Amino acid sequence: MLQCWKDHPEFPILHQYSSDDWSNGTYNELWRDKPPANVDFHFGKYVSSLGFAKILNDATVIVCPSAMEGFGHYINQARAAGALVVTTDAPPMDEFVDDDSGVLIHGITPWADKATMGQNFMFEVPTRAICESIQDILAMDPHERARRAANGVRRYFKQRQYFKQSMQTLQAMVYQR
């Protein structure tokens, strides 16, 4: 993601919060001499739950180019907050977001064919694909961005309700035994 903003200084400001050494190393490698005007990089800073909620609520677009995802907590938090979510077109990310309720990053490739409980669970998300998705958003009419974000909120609550009902059904089945 950082490389994309390096390649496109015309992009709006990216606020990136990270605590992993890889992101910090990439940032320092890309901008050794001078911080970029279009990236506000926060490394290793603790963000409280309330602070994190404020960040999500203030954001209109949240970019989540996941190479792999467990449950998708931060994608769900972004959807619930009403942001337009940009994420990888691969499972499970594409189970939370589709092209009508966000923006999918297309053109990804699997890193590994097999895992113990499934296939294709890690993906390469090329810089080019991230940049194309951001360019698509910037070319979108503001009403289209808002429509997709609103669809993302609706999809989040619909999926949440489905999950709750499914768990209640499972619980009832277990207690009947």
PDB file of C-alpha atoms in Angstrom:
ATOM      1  CA  MET A   1       0.000   0.000   0.000  1.00  0.00           C
ATOM      2  CA  LEU A   2       2.817   2.398   0.854  1.00  0.00           C
ATOM      3  CA  GLN A   3       4.430   1.784  -2.545  1.00  0.00           C
ATOM      4  CA  CYS A   4       1.152   2.750  -4.203  1.00  0.00           C
ATOM      5  CA  TRP A   5       1.125   6.108  -2.418  1.00  0.00           C
ATOM      6  CA  LYS A   6       4.806   6.592  -3.274  1.00  0.00           C
ATOM      7  CA  ASP A   7       3.989   5.997  -6.952  1.00  0.00           C
ATOM      8  CA  HIS A   8       0.982   8.354  -6.797  1.00  0.00           C
ATOM      9  CA  PRO A   9       1.797  11.528  -4.876  1.00  0.00           C
ATOM     10  CA  GLU A  10      -1.480  12.969  -6.194  1.00  0.00           C
ATOM     11  CA  PHE A  11      -3.468  10.485  -4.071  1.00  0.00           C
ATOM     12  CA  PRO A  12      -5.227  11.914  -1.001  1.00  0.00           C
ATOM     13  CA  ILE A  13      -3.569  11.545   2.388  1.00  0.00           C
ATOM     14  CA  LEU A  14      -3.274   7.959   3.616  1.00  0.00           C
ATOM     15  CA  HIS A  15      -3.424   7.549   7.390  1.00  0.00           C
ATOM     16  CA  GLN A  16      -1.717   4.214   8.073  1.00  0.00           C
ATOM     17  CA  TYR A  17      -1.560   2.700  11.551  1.00  0.00           C
ATOM     18  CA  SER A  18       0.900  -0.141  11.937  1.00  0.00           C
ATOM     19  CA  SER A  19       2.884  -1.973  14.562  1.00  0.00           C
ATOM     20  CA  ASP A  20       4.689  -4.493  12.373  1.00  0.00           C
ATOM     21  CA  ASP A  21       8.360  -4.103  11.537  1.00  0.00           C
ATOM     22  CA  TRP A  22       7.815  -4.917   7.853  1.00  0.00           C
ATOM     23  CA  SER A  23       5.582  -1.858   7.322  1.00  0.00           C
ATOM     24  CA  ASN A  24       7.952   0.353   9.288  1.00  0.00           C
ATOM     25  CA  GLY A  25      10.913  -0.901   7.235  1.00  0.00           C
ATOM     26  CA  THR A  26       9.030  -0.298   3.991  1.00  0.00           C
ATOM     27  CA  TYR A  27       8.076   3.222   5.057  1.00  0.00           C
ATOM     28  CA  ASN A  28      11.669   4.065   6.032  1.00  0.00           C
ATOM     29  CA  GLU A  29      13.036   2.555   2.816  1.00  0.00           C
ATOM     30  CA  LEU A  30      10.619   4.491   0.605  1.00  0.00           C
ATOM     31  CA  TRP A  31      11.034   7.830   2.367  1.00  0.00           C
ATOM     32  CA  ARG A  32      14.489   7.896   3.939  1.00  0.00           C
ATOM     33  CA  ASP A  33      15.118  11.592   3.518  1.00  0.00           C
ATOM     34  CA  LYS A  34      11.775  13.335   3.718  1.00  0.00           C
ATOM     35  CA  PRO A  35       8.315  12.290   4.915  1.00  0.00           C
ATOM     36  CA  PRO A  36       5.774  12.260   2.082  1.00  0.00           C
ATOM     37  CA  ALA A  37       3.025  14.853   1.906  1.00  0.00           C
ATOM     38  CA  ASN A  38       0.378  12.221   1.167  1.00  0.00           C
ATOM     39  CA  VAL A  39       1.136   9.657   3.929  1.00  0.00           C
ATOM     40  CA  ASP A  40       0.546  10.086   7.655  1.00  0.00           C
ATOM     41  CA  PHE A  41       2.312   6.996   9.058  1.00  0.00           C
ATOM     42  CA  HIS A  42       1.691   5.989  12.666  1.00  0.00           C
ATOM     43  CA  PHE A  43       4.070   3.242  13.746  1.00  0.00           C
ATOM     44  CA  GLY A  44       3.924   1.413  17.058  1.00  0.00           C
ATOM     45  CA  LYS A  45       1.534   3.868  18.660  1.00  0.00           C
ATOM     46  CA  TYR A  46      -1.070   2.391  20.967  1.00  0.00           C
ATOM     47  CA  VAL A  47      -4.574   3.399  19.947  1.00  0.00           C
ATOM     48  CA  SER A  48      -7.260   2.985  22.603  1.00  0.00           C
ATOM     49  CA  SER A  49     -10.590   1.382  21.740  1.00  0.00           C
ATOM     50  CA  LEU A  50     -12.253   4.780  21.843  1.00  0.00           C
ATOM     51  CA  GLY A  51      -9.500   6.294  19.688  1.00  0.00           C
ATOM     52  CA  PHE A  52      -9.792   3.444  17.190  1.00  0.00           C
ATOM     53  CA  ALA A  53     -13.568   3.915  17.009  1.00  0.00           C
ATOM     54  CA  LYS A  54     -13.054   7.624  16.305  1.00  0.00           C
ATOM     55  CA  ILE A  55     -10.546   6.845  13.529  1.00  0.00           C
ATOM     56  CA  LEU A  56     -13.021   4.435  11.914  1.00  0.00           C
ATOM     57  CA  ASN A  57     -15.948   6.822  12.273  1.00  0.00           C
ATOM     58  CA  ASP A  58     -13.982   9.708  10.757  1.00  0.00           C
ATOM     59  CA  ALA A  59     -12.774   7.700   7.746  1.00  0.00           C
ATOM     60  CA  THR A  60     -14.769   7.734   4.526  1.00  0.00           C
ATOM     61  CA  VAL A  61     -12.635   5.009   2.906  1.00  0.00           C
ATOM     62  CA  ILE A  62     -10.750   2.219   4.676  1.00  0.00           C
ATOM     63  CA  VAL A  63      -8.233   0.214   2.646  1.00  0.00           C
ATOM     64  CA  CYS A  64      -7.757  -3.378   3.848  1.00  0.00           C
ATOM     65  CA  PRO A  65      -5.534  -5.159   1.292  1.00  0.00           C
ATOM     66  CA  SER A  66      -5.319  -8.388   3.274  1.00  0.00           C
ATOM     67  CA  ALA A  67      -2.993 -11.152   2.142  1.00  0.00           C
ATOM     68  CA  MET A  68      -4.976 -13.399   4.492  1.00  0.00           C
ATOM     69  CA  GLU A  69      -7.640 -12.856   7.075  1.00  0.00           C
ATOM     70  CA  GLY A  70      -8.921 -14.765  10.044  1.00  0.00           C
ATOM     71  CA  PHE A  71     -12.433 -13.563  10.723  1.00  0.00           C
ATOM     72  CA  GLY A  72     -12.261 -10.077   9.267  1.00  0.00           C
ATOM     73  CA  HIS A  73     -12.710  -8.071  12.459  1.00  0.00           C
ATOM     74  CA  TYR A  74     -11.320  -4.787  11.169  1.00  0.00           C
ATOM     75  CA  ILE A  75     -13.202  -5.188   7.875  1.00  0.00           C
ATOM     76  CA  ASN A  76     -16.415  -5.633   9.872  1.00  0.00           C
ATOM     77  CA  GLN A  77     -15.568  -2.671  12.099  1.00  0.00           C
ATOM     78  CA  ALA A  78     -15.029  -0.530   9.004  1.00  0.00           C
ATOM     79  CA  ARG A  79     -18.316  -1.704   7.464  1.00  0.00           C
ATOM     80  CA  ALA A  80     -20.240  -1.037  10.676  1.00  0.00           C
ATOM     81  CA  ALA A  81     -18.709   2.456  10.864  1.00  0.00           C
ATOM     82  CA  GLY A  82     -20.067   3.283   7.407  1.00  0.00           C
ATOM     83  CA  ALA A  83     -16.795   3.560   5.515  1.00  0.00           C
ATOM     84  CA  LEU A  84     -16.334   2.469   1.927  1.00  0.00           C
ATOM     85  CA  VAL A  85     -14.213  -0.661   2.381  1.00  0.00           C
ATOM     86  CA  VAL A  86     -11.526  -1.652  -0.109  1.00  0.00           C
ATOM     87  CA  THR A  87     -10.321  -5.233   0.320  1.00  0.00           C
ATOM     88  CA  THR A  88      -8.905  -8.256  -1.444  1.00  0.00           C
ATOM     89  CA  ASP A  89     -11.067 -10.221  -3.885  1.00  0.00           C
ATOM     90  CA  ALA A  90     -10.399 -13.519  -2.111  1.00  0.00           C
ATOM     91  CA  PRO A  91     -11.907 -15.521   0.743  1.00  0.00           C
ATOM     92  CA  PRO A  92     -12.868 -14.655   3.369  1.00  0.00           C
ATOM     93  CA  MET A  93     -12.575 -10.939   2.536  1.00  0.00           C
ATOM     94  CA  ASP A  94     -14.911 -11.216  -0.459  1.00  0.00           C
ATOM     95  CA  GLU A  95     -17.498 -12.873   1.784  1.00  0.00           C
ATOM     96  CA  PHE A  96     -17.818  -9.585   3.678  1.00  0.00           C
ATOM     97  CA  VAL A  97     -17.433  -7.119   0.797  1.00  0.00           C
ATOM     98  CA  ASP A  98     -18.522  -7.325  -2.831  1.00  0.00           C
ATOM     99  CA  ASP A  99     -18.439  -4.810  -5.671  1.00  0.00           C
ATOM    100  CA  ASP A 100     -21.859  -3.492  -4.655  1.00  0.00           C
ATOM    101  CA  SER A 101     -20.995  -2.941  -0.981  1.00  0.00           C
ATOM    102  CA  GLY A 102     -17.380  -1.802  -1.289  1.00  0.00           C
ATOM    103  CA  VAL A 103     -14.457  -2.130  -3.671  1.00  0.00           C
ATOM    104  CA  LEU A 104     -12.655  -5.405  -4.318  1.00  0.00           C
ATOM    105  CA  ILE A 105      -8.983  -5.440  -5.229  1.00  0.00           C
ATOM    106  CA  HIS A 106      -8.843  -7.685  -8.287  1.00  0.00           C
ATOM    107  CA  GLY A 107      -5.797  -9.298  -9.907  1.00  0.00           C
ATOM    108  CA  ILE A 108      -4.467 -11.177  -6.912  1.00  0.00           C
ATOM    109  CA  THR A 109      -2.764 -14.574  -6.951  1.00  0.00           C
ATOM    110  CA  PRO A 110      -2.605 -17.332  -4.322  1.00  0.00           C
ATOM    111  CA  TRP A 111       0.685 -17.788  -2.440  1.00  0.00           C
ATOM    112  CA  ALA A 112       0.007 -21.371  -1.445  1.00  0.00           C
ATOM    113  CA  ASP A 113      -2.216 -23.970  -3.054  1.00  0.00           C
ATOM    114  CA  LYS A 114      -3.121 -25.989  -0.002  1.00  0.00           C
ATOM    115  CA  ALA A 115      -3.603 -25.660   3.703  1.00  0.00           C
ATOM    116  CA  THR A 116      -4.646 -28.188   6.289  1.00  0.00           C
ATOM    117  CA  MET A 117      -8.292 -27.158   6.142  1.00  0.00           C
ATOM    118  CA  GLY A 118      -8.652 -25.651   2.703  1.00  0.00           C
ATOM    119  CA  GLN A 119      -7.048 -24.122  -0.328  1.00  0.00           C
ATOM    120  CA  ASN A 120      -5.767 -20.703  -1.283  1.00  0.00           C
ATOM    121  CA  PHE A 121      -5.733 -18.982   2.079  1.00  0.00           C
ATOM    122  CA  MET A 122      -2.806 -16.620   1.448  1.00  0.00           C
ATOM    123  CA  PHE A 123      -2.682 -14.178  -1.443  1.00  0.00           C
ATOM    124  CA  GLU A 124      -0.295 -11.776  -3.083  1.00  0.00           C
ATOM    125  CA  VAL A 125      -1.901  -8.359  -3.411  1.00  0.00           C
ATOM    126  CA  PRO A 126       0.165  -6.472  -6.007  1.00  0.00           C
ATOM    127  CA  THR A 127       0.785  -2.752  -5.650  1.00  0.00           C
ATOM    128  CA  ARG A 128      -0.629  -2.267  -9.148  1.00  0.00           C
ATOM    129  CA  ALA A 129      -3.949  -3.836  -8.103  1.00  0.00           C
ATOM    130  CA  ILE A 130      -4.214  -1.644  -5.002  1.00  0.00           C
ATOM    131  CA  CYS A 131      -3.454   1.473  -7.056  1.00  0.00           C
ATOM    132  CA  GLU A 132      -6.085   0.552  -9.657  1.00  0.00           C
ATOM    133  CA  SER A 133      -8.707   0.153  -6.926  1.00  0.00           C
ATOM    134  CA  ILE A 134      -7.844   3.547  -5.456  1.00  0.00           C
ATOM    135  CA  GLN A 135      -7.984   5.122  -8.928  1.00  0.00           C
ATOM    136  CA  ASP A 136     -11.425   3.539  -9.408  1.00  0.00           C
ATOM    137  CA  ILE A 137     -12.622   5.120  -6.155  1.00  0.00           C
ATOM    138  CA  LEU A 138     -11.230   8.527  -7.070  1.00  0.00           C
ATOM    139  CA  ALA A 139     -13.039   8.318 -10.428  1.00  0.00           C
ATOM    140  CA  MET A 140     -16.342   7.377  -8.756  1.00  0.00           C
ATOM    141  CA  ASP A 141     -19.134   9.841  -8.335  1.00  0.00           C
ATOM    142  CA  PRO A 142     -19.450  10.772  -4.610  1.00  0.00           C
ATOM    143  CA  HIS A 143     -23.007   9.402  -4.631  1.00  0.00           C
ATOM    144  CA  GLU A 144     -21.726   6.014  -5.842  1.00  0.00           C
ATOM    145  CA  ARG A 145     -19.138   5.915  -3.053  1.00  0.00           C
ATOM    146  CA  ALA A 146     -21.844   6.755  -0.515  1.00  0.00           C
ATOM    147  CA  ARG A 147     -24.229   4.162  -2.002  1.00  0.00           C
ATOM    148  CA  ARG A 148     -21.644   1.398  -1.766  1.00  0.00           C
ATOM    149  CA  ALA A 149     -20.704   2.387   1.790  1.00  0.00           C
ATOM    150  CA  ALA A 150     -24.395   2.350   2.808  1.00  0.00           C
ATOM    151  CA  ASN A 151     -24.768  -1.075   1.173  1.00  0.00           C
ATOM    152  CA  GLY A 152     -21.746  -2.202   3.190  1.00  0.00           C
ATOM    153  CA  VAL A 153     -23.442  -1.178   6.439  1.00  0.00           C
ATOM    154  CA  ARG A 154     -26.656  -2.984   5.444  1.00  0.00           C
ATOM    155  CA  ARG A 155     -24.709  -6.079   4.407  1.00  0.00           C
ATOM    156  CA  TYR A 156     -22.814  -6.049   7.724  1.00  0.00           C
ATOM    157  CA  PHE A 157     -25.998  -5.997   9.814  1.00  0.00           C
ATOM    158  CA  LYS A 158     -27.725  -8.569   7.601  1.00  0.00           C
ATOM    159  CA  GLN A 159     -24.750 -10.952   7.919  1.00  0.00           C
ATOM    160  CA  ARG A 160     -24.550 -10.297  11.646  1.00  0.00           C
ATOM    161  CA  GLN A 161     -28.234 -11.177  12.052  1.00  0.00           C
ATOM    162  CA  TYR A 162     -27.782 -14.339   9.960  1.00  0.00           C
ATOM    163  CA  PHE A 163     -24.818 -15.379  12.126  1.00  0.00           C
ATOM    164  CA  LYS A 164     -26.777 -14.764  15.325  1.00  0.00           C
ATOM    165  CA  GLN A 165     -29.752 -16.809  14.072  1.00  0.00           C
ATOM    166  CA  SER A 166     -27.468 -19.623  12.927  1.00  0.00           C
ATOM    167  CA  MET A 167     -25.767 -19.743  16.327  1.00  0.00           C
ATOM    168  CA  GLN A 168     -29.143 -19.833  18.084  1.00  0.00           C
ATOM    169  CA  THR A 169     -30.209 -22.721  15.838  1.00  0.00           C
ATOM    170  CA  LEU A 170     -26.975 -24.569  16.579  1.00  0.00           C
ATOM    171  CA  GLN A 171     -27.339 -23.923  20.291  1.00  0.00           C
ATOM    172  CA  ALA A 172     -30.904 -25.278  20.245  1.00  0.00           C
ATOM    173  CA  MET A 173     -29.731 -28.415  18.414  1.00  0.00           C
ATOM    174  CA  VAL A 174     -26.960 -28.994  20.961  1.00  0.00           C
ATOM    175  CA  TYR A 175     -29.283 -28.545  23.946  1.00  0.00           C
ATOM    176  CA  GLN A 176     -31.827 -30.988  22.462  1.00  0.00           C
ATOM    177  CA  ARG A 177     -29.313 -33.821  22.679  1.00  0.00           C
TER     178      ARG A 177
END
